[in-house]
PDB file of N, CA and C in Angstrom:
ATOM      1  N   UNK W   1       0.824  -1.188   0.000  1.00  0.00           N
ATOM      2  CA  UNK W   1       0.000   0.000   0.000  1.00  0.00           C
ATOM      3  C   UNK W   1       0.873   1.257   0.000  1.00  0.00           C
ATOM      4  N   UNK W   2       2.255   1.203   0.717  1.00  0.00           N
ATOM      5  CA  UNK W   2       2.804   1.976   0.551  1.00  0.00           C
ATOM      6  C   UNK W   2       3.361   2.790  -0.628  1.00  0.00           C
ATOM      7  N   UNK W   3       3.831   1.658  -1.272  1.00  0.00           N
ATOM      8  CA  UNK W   3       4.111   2.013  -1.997  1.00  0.00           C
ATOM      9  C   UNK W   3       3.226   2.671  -3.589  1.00  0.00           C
ATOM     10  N   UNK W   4       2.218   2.513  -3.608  1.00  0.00           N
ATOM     11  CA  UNK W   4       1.199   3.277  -4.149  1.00  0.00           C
ATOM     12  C   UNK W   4       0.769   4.647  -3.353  1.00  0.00           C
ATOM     13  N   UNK W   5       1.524   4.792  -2.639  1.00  0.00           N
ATOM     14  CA  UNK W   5       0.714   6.101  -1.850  1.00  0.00           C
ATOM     15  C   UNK W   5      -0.525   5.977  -0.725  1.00  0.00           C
ATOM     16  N   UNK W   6      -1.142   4.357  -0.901  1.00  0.00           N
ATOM     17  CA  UNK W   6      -2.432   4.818   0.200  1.00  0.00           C
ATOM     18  C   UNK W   6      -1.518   4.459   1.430  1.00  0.00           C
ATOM     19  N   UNK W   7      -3.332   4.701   2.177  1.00  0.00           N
ATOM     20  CA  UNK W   7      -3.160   4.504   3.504  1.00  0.00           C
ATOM     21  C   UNK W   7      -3.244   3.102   4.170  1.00  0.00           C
ATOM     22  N   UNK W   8      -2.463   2.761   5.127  1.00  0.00           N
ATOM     23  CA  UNK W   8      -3.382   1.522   5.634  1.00  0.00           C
ATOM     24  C   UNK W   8      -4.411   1.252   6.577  1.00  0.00           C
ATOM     25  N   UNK W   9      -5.127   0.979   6.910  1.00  0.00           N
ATOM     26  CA  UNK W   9      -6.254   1.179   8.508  1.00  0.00           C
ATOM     27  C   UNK W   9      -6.671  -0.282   8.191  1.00  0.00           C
ATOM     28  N   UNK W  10      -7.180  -0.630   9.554  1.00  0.00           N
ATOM     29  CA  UNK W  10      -7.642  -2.271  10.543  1.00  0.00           C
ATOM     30  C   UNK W  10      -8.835  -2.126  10.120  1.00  0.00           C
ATOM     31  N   UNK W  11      -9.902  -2.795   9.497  1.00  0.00           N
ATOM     32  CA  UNK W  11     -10.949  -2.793   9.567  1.00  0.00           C
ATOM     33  C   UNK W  11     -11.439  -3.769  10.897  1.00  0.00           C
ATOM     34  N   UNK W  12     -10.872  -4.957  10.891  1.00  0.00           N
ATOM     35  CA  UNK W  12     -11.362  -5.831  11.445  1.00  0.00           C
ATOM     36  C   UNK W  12     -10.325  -6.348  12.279  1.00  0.00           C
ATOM     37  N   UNK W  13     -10.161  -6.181  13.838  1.00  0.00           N
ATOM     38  CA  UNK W  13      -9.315  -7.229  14.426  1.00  0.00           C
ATOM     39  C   UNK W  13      -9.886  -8.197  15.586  1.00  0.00           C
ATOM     40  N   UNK W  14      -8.989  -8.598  16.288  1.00  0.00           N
ATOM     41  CA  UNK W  14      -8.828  -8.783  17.488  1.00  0.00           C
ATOM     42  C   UNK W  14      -8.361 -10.177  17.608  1.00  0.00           C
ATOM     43  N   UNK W  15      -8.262 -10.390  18.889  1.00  0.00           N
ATOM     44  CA  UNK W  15      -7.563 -11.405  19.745  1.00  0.00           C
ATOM     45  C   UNK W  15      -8.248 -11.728  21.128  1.00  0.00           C
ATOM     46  N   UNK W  16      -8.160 -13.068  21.351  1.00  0.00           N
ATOM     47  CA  UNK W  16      -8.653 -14.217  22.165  1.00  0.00           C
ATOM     48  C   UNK W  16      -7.940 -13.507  23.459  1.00  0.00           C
ATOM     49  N   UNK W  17      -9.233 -13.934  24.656  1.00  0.00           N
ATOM     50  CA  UNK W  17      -8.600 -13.839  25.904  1.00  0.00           C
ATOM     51  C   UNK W  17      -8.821 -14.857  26.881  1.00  0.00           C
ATOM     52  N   UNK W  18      -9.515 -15.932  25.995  1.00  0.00           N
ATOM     53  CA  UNK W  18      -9.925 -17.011  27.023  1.00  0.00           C
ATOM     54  C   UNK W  18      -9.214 -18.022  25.868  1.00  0.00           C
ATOM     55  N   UNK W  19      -9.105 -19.192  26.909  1.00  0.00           N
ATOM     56  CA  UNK W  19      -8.826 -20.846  26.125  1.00  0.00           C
ATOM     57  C   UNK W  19     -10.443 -20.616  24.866  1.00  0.00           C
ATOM     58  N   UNK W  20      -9.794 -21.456  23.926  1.00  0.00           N
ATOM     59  CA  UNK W  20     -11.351 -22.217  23.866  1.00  0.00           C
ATOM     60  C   UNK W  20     -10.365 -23.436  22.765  1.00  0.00           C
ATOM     61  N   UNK W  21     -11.705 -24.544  22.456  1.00  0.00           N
ATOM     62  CA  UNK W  21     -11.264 -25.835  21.742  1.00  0.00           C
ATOM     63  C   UNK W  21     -12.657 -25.529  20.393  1.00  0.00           C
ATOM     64  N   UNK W  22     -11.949 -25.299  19.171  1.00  0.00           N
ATOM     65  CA  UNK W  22     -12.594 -25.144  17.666  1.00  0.00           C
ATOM     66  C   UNK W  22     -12.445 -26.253  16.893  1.00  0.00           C
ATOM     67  N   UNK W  23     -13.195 -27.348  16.767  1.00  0.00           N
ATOM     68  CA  UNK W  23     -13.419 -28.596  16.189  1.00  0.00           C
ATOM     69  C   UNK W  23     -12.045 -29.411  16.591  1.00  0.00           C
ATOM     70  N   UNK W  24     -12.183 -29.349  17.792  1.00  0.00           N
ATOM     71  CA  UNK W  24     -11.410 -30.433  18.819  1.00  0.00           C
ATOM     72  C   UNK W  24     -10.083 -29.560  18.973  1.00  0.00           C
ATOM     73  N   UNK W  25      -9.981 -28.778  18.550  1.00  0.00           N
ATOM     74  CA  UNK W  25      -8.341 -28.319  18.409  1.00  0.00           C
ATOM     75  C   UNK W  25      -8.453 -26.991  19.476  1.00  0.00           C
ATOM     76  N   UNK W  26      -7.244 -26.948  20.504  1.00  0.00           N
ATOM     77  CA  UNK W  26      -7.393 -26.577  21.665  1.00  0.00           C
ATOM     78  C   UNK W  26      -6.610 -25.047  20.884  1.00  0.00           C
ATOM     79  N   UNK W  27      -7.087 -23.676  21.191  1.00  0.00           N
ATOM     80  CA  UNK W  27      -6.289 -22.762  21.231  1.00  0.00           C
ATOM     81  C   UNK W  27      -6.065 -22.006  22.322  1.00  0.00           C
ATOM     82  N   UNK W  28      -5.118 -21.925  22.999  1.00  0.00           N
ATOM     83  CA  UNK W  28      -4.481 -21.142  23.932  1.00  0.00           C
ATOM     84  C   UNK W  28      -4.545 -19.526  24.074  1.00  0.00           C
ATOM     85  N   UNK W  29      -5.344 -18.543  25.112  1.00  0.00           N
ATOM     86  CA  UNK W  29      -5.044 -17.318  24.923  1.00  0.00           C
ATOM     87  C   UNK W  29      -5.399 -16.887  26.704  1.00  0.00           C
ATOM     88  N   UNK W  30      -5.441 -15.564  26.544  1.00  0.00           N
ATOM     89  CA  UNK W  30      -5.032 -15.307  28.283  1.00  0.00           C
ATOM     90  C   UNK W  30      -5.667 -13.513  28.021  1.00  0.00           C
ATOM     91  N   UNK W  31      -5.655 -13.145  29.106  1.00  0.00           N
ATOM     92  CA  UNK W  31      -5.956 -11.502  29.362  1.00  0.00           C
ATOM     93  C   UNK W  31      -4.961 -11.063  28.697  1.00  0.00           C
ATOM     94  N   UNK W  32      -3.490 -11.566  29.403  1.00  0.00           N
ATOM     95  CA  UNK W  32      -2.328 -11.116  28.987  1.00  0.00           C
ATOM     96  C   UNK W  32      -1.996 -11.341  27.349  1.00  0.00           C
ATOM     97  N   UNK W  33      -2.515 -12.052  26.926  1.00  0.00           N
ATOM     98  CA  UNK W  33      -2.250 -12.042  25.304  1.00  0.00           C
ATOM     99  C   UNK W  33      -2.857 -11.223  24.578  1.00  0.00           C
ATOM    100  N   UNK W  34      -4.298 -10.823  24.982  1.00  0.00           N
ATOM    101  CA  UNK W  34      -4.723 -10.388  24.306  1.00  0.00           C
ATOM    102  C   UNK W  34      -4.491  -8.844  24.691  1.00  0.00           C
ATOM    103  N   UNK W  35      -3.615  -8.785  25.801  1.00  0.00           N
ATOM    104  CA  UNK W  35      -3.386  -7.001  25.890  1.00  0.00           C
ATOM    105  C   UNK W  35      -1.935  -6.943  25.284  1.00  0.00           C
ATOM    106  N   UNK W  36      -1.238  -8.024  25.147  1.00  0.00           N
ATOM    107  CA  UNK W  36      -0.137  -7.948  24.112  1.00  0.00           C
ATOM    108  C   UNK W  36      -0.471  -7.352  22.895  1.00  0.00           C
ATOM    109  N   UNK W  37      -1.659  -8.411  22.114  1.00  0.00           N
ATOM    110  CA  UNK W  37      -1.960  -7.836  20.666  1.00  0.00           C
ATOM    111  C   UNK W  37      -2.119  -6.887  20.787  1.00  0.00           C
ATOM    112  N   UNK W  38      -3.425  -6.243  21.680  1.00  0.00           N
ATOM    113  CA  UNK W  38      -3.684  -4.905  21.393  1.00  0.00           C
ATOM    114  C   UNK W  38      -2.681  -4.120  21.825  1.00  0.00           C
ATOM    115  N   UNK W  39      -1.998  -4.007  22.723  1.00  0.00           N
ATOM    116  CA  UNK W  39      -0.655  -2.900  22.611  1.00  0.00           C
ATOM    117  C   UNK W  39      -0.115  -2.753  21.985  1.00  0.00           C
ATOM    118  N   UNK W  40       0.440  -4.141  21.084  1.00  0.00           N
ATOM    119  CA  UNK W  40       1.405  -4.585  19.394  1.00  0.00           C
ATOM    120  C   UNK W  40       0.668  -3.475  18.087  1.00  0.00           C
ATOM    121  N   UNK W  41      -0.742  -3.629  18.275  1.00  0.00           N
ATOM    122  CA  UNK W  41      -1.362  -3.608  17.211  1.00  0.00           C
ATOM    123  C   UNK W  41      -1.164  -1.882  17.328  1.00  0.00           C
ATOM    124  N   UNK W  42      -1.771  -1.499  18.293  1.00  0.00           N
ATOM    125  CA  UNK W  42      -2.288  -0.092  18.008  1.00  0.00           C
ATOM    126  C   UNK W  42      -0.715   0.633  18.220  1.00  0.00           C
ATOM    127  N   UNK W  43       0.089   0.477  18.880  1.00  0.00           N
ATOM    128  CA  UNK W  43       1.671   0.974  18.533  1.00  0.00           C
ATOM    129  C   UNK W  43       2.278   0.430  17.050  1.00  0.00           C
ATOM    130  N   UNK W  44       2.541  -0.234  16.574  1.00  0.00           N
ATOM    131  CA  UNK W  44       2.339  -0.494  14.696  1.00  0.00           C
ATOM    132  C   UNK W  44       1.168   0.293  14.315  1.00  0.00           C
ATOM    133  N   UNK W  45       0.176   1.177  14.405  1.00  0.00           N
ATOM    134  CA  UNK W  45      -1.020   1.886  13.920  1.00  0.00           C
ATOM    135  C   UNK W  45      -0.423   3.360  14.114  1.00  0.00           C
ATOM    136  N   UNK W  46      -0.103   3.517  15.287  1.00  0.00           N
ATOM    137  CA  UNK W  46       0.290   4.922  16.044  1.00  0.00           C
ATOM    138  C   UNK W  46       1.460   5.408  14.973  1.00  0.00           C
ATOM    139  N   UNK W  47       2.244   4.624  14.810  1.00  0.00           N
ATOM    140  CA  UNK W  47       3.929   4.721  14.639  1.00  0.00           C
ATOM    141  C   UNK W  47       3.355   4.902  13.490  1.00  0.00           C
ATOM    142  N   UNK W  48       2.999   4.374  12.347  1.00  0.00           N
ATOM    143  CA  UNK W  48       2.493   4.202  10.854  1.00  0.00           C
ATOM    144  C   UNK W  48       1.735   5.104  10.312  1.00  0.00           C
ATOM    145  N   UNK W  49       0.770   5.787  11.075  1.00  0.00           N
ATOM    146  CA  UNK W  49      -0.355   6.923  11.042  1.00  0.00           C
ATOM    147  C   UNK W  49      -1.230   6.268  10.327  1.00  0.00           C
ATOM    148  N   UNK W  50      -1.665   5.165  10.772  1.00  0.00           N
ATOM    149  CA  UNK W  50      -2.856   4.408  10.429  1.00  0.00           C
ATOM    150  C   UNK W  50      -4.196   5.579  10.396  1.00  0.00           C
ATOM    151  N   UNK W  51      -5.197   5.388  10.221  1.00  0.00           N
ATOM    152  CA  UNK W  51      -6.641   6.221  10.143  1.00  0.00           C
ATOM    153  C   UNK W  51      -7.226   6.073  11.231  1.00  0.00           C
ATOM    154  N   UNK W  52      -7.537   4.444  11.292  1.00  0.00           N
ATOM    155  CA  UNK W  52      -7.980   3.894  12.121  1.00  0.00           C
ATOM    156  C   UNK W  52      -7.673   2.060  12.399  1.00  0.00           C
ATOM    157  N   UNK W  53      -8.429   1.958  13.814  1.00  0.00           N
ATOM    158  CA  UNK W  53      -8.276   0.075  13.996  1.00  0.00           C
ATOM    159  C   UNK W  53      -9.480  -0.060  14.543  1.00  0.00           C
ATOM    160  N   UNK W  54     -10.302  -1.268  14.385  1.00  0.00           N
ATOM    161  CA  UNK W  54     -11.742  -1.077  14.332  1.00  0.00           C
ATOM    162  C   UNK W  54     -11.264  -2.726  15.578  1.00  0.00           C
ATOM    163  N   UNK W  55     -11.674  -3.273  16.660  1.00  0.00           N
ATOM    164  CA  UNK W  55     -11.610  -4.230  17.121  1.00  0.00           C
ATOM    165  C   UNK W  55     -12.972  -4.518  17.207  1.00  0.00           C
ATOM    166  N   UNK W  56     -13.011  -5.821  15.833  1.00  0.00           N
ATOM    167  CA  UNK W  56     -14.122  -6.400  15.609  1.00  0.00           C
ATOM    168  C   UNK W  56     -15.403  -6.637  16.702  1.00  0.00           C
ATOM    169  N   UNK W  57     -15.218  -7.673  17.669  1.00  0.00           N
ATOM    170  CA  UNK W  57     -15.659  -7.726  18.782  1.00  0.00           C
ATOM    171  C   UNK W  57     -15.611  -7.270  19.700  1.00  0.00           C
ATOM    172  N   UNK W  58     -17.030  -5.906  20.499  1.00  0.00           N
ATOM    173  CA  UNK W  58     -16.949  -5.011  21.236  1.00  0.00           C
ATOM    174  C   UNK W  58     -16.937  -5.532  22.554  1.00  0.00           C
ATOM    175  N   UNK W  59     -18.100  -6.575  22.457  1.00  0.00           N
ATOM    176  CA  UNK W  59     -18.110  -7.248  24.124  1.00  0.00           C
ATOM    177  C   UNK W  59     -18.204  -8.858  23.513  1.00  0.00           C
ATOM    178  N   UNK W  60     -17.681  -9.478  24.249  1.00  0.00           N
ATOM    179  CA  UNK W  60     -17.989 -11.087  24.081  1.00  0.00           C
ATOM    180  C   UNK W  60     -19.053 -11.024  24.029  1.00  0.00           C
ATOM    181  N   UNK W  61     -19.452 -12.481  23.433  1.00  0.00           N
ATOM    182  CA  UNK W  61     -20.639 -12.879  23.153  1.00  0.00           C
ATOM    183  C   UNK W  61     -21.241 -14.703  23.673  1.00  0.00           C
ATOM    184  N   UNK W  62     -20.648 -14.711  24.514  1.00  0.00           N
ATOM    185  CA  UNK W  62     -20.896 -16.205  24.985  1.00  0.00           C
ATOM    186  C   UNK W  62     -22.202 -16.583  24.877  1.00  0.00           C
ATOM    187  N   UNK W  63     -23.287 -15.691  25.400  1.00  0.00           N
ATOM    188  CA  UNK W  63     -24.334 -15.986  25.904  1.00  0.00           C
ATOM    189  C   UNK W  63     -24.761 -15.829  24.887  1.00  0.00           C
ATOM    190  N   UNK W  64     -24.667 -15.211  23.603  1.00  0.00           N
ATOM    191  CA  UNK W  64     -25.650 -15.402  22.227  1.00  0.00           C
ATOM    192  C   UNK W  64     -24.624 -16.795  21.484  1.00  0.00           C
ATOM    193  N   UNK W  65     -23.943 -16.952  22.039  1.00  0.00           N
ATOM    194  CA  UNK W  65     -22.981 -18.571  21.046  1.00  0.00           C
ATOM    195  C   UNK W  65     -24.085 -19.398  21.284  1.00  0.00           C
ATOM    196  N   UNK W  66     -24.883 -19.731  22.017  1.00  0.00           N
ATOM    197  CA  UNK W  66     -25.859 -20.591  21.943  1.00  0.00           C
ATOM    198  C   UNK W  66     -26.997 -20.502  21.036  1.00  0.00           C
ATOM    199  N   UNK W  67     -27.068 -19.200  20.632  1.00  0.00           N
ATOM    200  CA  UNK W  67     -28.281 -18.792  19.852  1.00  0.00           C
ATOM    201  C   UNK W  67     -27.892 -19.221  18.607  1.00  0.00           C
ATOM    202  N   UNK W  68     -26.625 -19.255  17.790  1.00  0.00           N
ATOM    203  CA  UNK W  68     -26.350 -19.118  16.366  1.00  0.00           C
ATOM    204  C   UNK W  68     -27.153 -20.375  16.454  1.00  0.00           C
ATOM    205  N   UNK W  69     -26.931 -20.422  14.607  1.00  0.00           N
ATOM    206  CA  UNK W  69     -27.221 -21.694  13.784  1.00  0.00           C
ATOM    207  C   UNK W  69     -26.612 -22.580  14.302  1.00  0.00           C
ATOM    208  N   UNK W  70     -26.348 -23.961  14.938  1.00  0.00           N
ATOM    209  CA  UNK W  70     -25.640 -24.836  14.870  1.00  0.00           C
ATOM    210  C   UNK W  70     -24.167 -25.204  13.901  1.00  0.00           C
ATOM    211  N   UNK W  71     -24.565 -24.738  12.909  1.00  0.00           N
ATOM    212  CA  UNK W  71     -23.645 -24.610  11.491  1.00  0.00           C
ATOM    213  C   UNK W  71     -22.742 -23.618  11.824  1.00  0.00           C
ATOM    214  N   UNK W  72     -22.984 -22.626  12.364  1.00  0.00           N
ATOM    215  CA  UNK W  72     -21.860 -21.656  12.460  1.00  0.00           C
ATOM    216  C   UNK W  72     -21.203 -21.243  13.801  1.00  0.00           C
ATOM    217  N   UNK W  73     -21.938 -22.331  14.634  1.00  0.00           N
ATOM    218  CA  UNK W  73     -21.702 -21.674  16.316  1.00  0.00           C
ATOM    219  C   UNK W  73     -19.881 -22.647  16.697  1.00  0.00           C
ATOM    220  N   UNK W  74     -19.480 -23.348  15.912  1.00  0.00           N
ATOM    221  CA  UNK W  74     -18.187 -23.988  15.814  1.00  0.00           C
ATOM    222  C   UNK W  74     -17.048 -22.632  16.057  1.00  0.00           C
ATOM    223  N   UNK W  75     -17.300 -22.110  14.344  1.00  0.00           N
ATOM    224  CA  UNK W  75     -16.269 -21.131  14.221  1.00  0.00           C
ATOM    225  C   UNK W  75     -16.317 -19.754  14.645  1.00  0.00           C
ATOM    226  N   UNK W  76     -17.561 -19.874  15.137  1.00  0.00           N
ATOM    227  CA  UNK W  76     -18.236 -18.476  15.845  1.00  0.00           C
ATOM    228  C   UNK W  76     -17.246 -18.346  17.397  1.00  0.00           C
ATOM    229  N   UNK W  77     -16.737 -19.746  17.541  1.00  0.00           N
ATOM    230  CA  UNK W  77     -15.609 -19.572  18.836  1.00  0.00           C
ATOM    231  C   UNK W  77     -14.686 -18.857  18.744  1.00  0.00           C
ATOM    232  N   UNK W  78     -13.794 -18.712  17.793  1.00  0.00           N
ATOM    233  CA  UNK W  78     -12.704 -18.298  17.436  1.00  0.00           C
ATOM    234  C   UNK W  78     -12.833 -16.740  17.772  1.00  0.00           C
ATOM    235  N   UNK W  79     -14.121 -15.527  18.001  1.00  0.00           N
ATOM    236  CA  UNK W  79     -14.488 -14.790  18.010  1.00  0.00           C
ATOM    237  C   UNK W  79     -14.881 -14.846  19.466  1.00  0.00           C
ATOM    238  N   UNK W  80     -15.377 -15.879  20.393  1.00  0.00           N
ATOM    239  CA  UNK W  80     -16.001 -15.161  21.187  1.00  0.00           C
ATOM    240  C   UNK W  80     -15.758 -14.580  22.278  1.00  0.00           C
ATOM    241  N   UNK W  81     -14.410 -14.250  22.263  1.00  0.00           N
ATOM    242  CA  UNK W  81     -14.021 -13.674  23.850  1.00  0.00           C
ATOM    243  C   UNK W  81     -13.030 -12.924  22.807  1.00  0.00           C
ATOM    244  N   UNK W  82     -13.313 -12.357  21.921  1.00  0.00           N
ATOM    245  CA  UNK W  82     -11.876 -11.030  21.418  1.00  0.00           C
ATOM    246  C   UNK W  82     -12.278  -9.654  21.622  1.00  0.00           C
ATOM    247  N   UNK W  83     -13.654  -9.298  22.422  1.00  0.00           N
ATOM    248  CA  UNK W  83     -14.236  -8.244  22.902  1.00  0.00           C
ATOM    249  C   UNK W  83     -13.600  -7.845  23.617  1.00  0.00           C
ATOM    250  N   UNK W  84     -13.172  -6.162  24.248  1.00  0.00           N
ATOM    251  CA  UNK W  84     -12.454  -6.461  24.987  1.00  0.00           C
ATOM    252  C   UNK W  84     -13.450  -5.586  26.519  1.00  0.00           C
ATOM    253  N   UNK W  85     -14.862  -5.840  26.383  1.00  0.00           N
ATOM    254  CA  UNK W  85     -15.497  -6.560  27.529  1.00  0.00           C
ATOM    255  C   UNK W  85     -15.729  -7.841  27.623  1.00  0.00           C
ATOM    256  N   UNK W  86     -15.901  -8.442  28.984  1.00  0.00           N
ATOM    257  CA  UNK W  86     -16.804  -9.329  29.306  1.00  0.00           C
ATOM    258  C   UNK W  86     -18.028  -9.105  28.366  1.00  0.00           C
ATOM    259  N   UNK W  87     -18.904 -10.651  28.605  1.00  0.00           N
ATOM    260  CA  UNK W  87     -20.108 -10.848  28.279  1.00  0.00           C
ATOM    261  C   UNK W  87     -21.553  -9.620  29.412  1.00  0.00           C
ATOM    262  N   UNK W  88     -20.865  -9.860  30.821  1.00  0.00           N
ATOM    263  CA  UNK W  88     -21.091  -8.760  31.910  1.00  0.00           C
ATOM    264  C   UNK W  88     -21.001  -7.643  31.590  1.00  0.00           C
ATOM    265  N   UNK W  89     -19.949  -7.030  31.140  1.00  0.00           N
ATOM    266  CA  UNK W  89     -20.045  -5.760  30.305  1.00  0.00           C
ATOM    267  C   UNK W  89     -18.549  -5.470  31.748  1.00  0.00           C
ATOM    268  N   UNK W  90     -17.804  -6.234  32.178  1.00  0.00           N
ATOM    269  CA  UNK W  90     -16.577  -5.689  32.795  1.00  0.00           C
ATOM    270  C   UNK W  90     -15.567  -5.532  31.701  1.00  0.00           C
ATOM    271  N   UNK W  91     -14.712  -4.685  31.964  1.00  0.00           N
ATOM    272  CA  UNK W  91     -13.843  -4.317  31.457  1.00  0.00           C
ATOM    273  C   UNK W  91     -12.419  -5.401  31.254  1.00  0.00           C
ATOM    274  N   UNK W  92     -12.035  -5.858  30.187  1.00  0.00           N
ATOM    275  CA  UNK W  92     -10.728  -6.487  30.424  1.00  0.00           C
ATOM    276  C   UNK W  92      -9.065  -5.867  30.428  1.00  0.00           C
ATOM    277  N   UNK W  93      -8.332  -6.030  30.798  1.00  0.00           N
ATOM    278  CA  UNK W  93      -6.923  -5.545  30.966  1.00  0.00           C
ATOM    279  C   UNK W  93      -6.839  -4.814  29.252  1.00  0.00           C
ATOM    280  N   UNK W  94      -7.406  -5.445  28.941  1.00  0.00           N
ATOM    281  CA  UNK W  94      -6.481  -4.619  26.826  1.00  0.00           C
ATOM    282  C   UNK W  94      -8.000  -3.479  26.490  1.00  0.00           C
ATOM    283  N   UNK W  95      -8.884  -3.250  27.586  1.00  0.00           N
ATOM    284  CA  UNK W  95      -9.624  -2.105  27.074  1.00  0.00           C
ATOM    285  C   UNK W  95      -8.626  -0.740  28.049  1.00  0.00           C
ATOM    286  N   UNK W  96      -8.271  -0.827  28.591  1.00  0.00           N
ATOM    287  CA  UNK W  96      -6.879   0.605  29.184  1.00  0.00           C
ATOM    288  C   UNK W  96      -6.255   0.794  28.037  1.00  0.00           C
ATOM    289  N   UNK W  97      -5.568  -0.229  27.148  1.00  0.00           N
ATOM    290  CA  UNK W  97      -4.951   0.188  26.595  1.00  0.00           C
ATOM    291  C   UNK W  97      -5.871   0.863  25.343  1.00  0.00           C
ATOM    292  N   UNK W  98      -6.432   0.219  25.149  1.00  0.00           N
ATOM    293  CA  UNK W  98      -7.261   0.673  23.706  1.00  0.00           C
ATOM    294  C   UNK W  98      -7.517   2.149  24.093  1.00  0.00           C
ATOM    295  N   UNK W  99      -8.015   2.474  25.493  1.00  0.00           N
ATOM    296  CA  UNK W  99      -8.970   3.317  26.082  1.00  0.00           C
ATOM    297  C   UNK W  99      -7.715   4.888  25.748  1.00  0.00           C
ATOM    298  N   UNK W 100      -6.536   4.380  26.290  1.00  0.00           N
ATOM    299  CA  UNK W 100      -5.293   5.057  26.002  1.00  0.00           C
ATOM    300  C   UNK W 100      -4.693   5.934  24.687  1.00  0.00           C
ATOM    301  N   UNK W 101      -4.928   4.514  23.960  1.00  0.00           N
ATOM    302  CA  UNK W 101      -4.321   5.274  22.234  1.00  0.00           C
ATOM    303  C   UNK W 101      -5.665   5.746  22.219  1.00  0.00           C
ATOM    304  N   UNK W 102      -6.949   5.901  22.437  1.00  0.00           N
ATOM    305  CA  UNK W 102      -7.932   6.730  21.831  1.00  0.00           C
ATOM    306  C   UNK W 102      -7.882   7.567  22.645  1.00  0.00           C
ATOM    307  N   UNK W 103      -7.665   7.789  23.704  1.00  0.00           N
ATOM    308  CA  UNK W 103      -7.980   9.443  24.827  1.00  0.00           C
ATOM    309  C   UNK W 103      -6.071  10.232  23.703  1.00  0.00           C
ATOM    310  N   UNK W 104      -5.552   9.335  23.352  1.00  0.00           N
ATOM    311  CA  UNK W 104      -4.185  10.091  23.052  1.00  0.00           C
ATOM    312  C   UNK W 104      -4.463  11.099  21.252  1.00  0.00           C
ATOM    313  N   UNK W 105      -5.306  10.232  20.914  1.00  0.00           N
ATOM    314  CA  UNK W 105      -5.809  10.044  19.348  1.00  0.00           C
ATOM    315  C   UNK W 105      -6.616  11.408  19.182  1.00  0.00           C
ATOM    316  N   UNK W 106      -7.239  11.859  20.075  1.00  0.00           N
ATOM    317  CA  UNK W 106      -8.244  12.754  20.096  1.00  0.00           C
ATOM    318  C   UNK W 106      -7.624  14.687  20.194  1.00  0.00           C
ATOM    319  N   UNK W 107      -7.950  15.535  19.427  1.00  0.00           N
ATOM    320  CA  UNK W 107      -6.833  16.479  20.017  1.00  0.00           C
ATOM    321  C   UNK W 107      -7.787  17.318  21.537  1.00  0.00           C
TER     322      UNK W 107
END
């Protein structure tokens, strides 16, 4: 992109803060990982003069994973804790940071 002149911006991210297992296969993630990404991410955004980073999932969604289709509630895991609330609506360790580059972002 650079090299054409545009810009780059996140439409869509995020990162896991709980375990979960997606058609038997166990993936590993933590509070702490997922305030890694987001610190990684939005410092590579900051530094770059990204536009914007959009983190796909605002609050988990555990309690609607039961609602999907059957058909899609598999890979619908991979998504459901990259909010960076709780399903409760508490706050997790990587919304400070987010909360941070946007109070910094603003003039």
């Amino acid at each position: 992109a650079r090299a054409f002149g545009k810009q780059i911006a996140i439409a869509e991210s995020g990162a896991m803060s709980r375990d979960v297992s997606i058609f038997g296969m166990q993936l590993p993630a933590s509070d702490a990982d997922q305030t890694a990404f987001v610190s990684g991410l939005l410092d590579h955004a900051a530094r770059n003069r990204f536009p914007f980073v959009v983190n796909w999932v605002a609050i988990d969604f555990e309690p609607g994973l039961r609602r999907l289709p059957r058909s899609v509630r598999e890979i619908a895991k991979a998504w459901v804790y990259t909010g960076l609330e709780t399903a409760d609506g508490q706050a997790k360790p990587a919304l400070s940071v987010w909360d941070r580059y946007l109070a910094a972002s603003r003039p």
